[in-house]
Amino acid sequence: MQRRAFSLTAASALAVSTLGLGLPAHAQLREGKDYRKLDKPAPSDAPAGKVEVIEFFWYSCGHCNSFEPRFATWKQSAPASVVVRRVPVAFNASFVPQQKIYYTLEGLGKVDEFHAKVFRAIHVDRLKLNKDE
């Protein structure tokens, strides 16, 4: 249940803050009411002056699969001040082979070419892709 609450909170925060969903263009977010500033900021790989958006996903997740096309479109048109980083999650050992797929694609510089194709292989072509073999 904690994962579901985390996912809902993270998705809502992402939608409101980066996609502009649910807020009029003139709305101003207020610290203490709309968000809470962290006492100790989370570490970021983004250069100074950039905003880091982290997408946590699992290739076999139906919600992640549904969200991917919209996120990919947004990523292409994101402001230059935004740095996007993807992180494949592993809530248990069965997720690890799919993490390996992502990190292999990343290492080869092929994420943009194959990321959506991995989702398609799992959700449309019904390939499991959950074992190293």
Short mmCIF file of C-alpha atoms in Angstrom, two decimals, residues 4-70:
data_model
loop_
_atom_site.label_atom_id
_atom_site.label_comp_id
_atom_site.label_asym_id
_atom_site.label_seq_id
_atom_site.Cartn_x
_atom_site.Cartn_y
_atom_site.Cartn_z
CA ARG A 4 0.66 2.87 -4.23
CA ALA A 5 0.49 5.98 -2.01
CA PHE A 6 4.02 6.96 -3.06
CA SER A 7 3.21 6.47 -6.75
CA LEU A 8 0.02 8.51 -6.50
CA THR A 9 1.77 11.33 -4.66
CA ALA A 10 4.74 11.34 -7.05
CA ALA A 11 2.54 11.26 -10.15
CA SER A 12 0.35 14.06 -8.80
CA ALA A 13 3.34 16.21 -7.92
CA LEU A 14 4.87 15.62 -11.34
CA ALA A 15 1.64 16.42 -13.15
CA VAL A 16 1.03 19.61 -11.21
CA SER A 17 4.58 20.91 -11.15
CA THR A 18 5.93 19.93 -14.53
CA LEU A 19 3.04 19.24 -16.83
CA GLY A 20 0.92 22.12 -15.59
CA LEU A 21 -2.14 19.91 -15.16
CA GLY A 22 -4.91 21.07 -12.88
CA LEU A 23 -3.63 24.61 -12.39
CA PRO A 24 -4.59 27.75 -14.27
CA ALA A 25 -1.66 29.41 -16.03
CA HIS A 26 -1.71 32.31 -13.54
CA ALA A 27 -1.70 30.14 -10.39
CA GLN A 28 1.20 30.59 -8.00
CA LEU A 29 2.26 27.69 -5.80
CA ARG A 30 2.86 28.72 -2.19
CA GLU A 31 5.38 27.15 0.14
CA GLY A 32 3.66 25.69 3.20
CA LYS A 33 0.32 25.39 1.44
CA ASP A 34 0.96 23.75 -1.93
CA TYR A 35 4.35 22.22 -1.17
CA ARG A 36 6.89 21.85 1.61
CA LYS A 37 10.51 22.83 1.19
CA LEU A 38 12.81 20.04 2.34
CA ASP A 39 15.06 20.85 5.30
CA LYS A 40 17.82 18.94 3.57
CA PRO A 41 17.48 19.13 -0.23
CA ALA A 42 17.63 15.82 -2.06
CA PRO A 43 20.88 15.32 -3.93
CA SER A 44 20.65 16.12 -7.62
CA ASP A 45 22.79 15.32 -10.62
CA ALA A 46 21.52 18.42 -12.42
CA PRO A 47 23.93 21.31 -12.97
CA ALA A 48 23.37 24.52 -11.02
CA GLY A 49 20.39 26.47 -12.31
CA LYS A 50 18.69 23.38 -13.76
CA VAL A 51 15.61 21.55 -12.51
CA GLU A 52 15.90 17.77 -12.31
CA VAL A 53 12.80 15.70 -13.06
CA ILE A 54 13.16 12.04 -12.13
CA GLU A 55 10.83 9.46 -13.64
CA PHE A 56 10.66 6.26 -11.60
CA PHE A 57 9.24 3.41 -13.68
CA TRP A 58 8.99 -0.35 -14.17
CA TYR A 59 8.63 -1.71 -17.68
CA SER A 60 5.92 -4.22 -16.65
CA CYS A 61 3.80 -1.54 -14.92
CA GLY A 62 0.60 -0.84 -16.84
CA HIS A 63 0.42 2.71 -15.47
CA CYS A 64 4.02 3.41 -16.51
CA ASN A 65 3.24 2.02 -19.96
CA SER A 66 0.21 4.31 -20.30
CA PHE A 67 2.14 7.34 -19.02
CA GLU A 68 5.24 6.84 -21.19
CA PRO A 69 3.98 8.34 -24.49
CA ARG A 70 2.76 11.48 -22.74
#
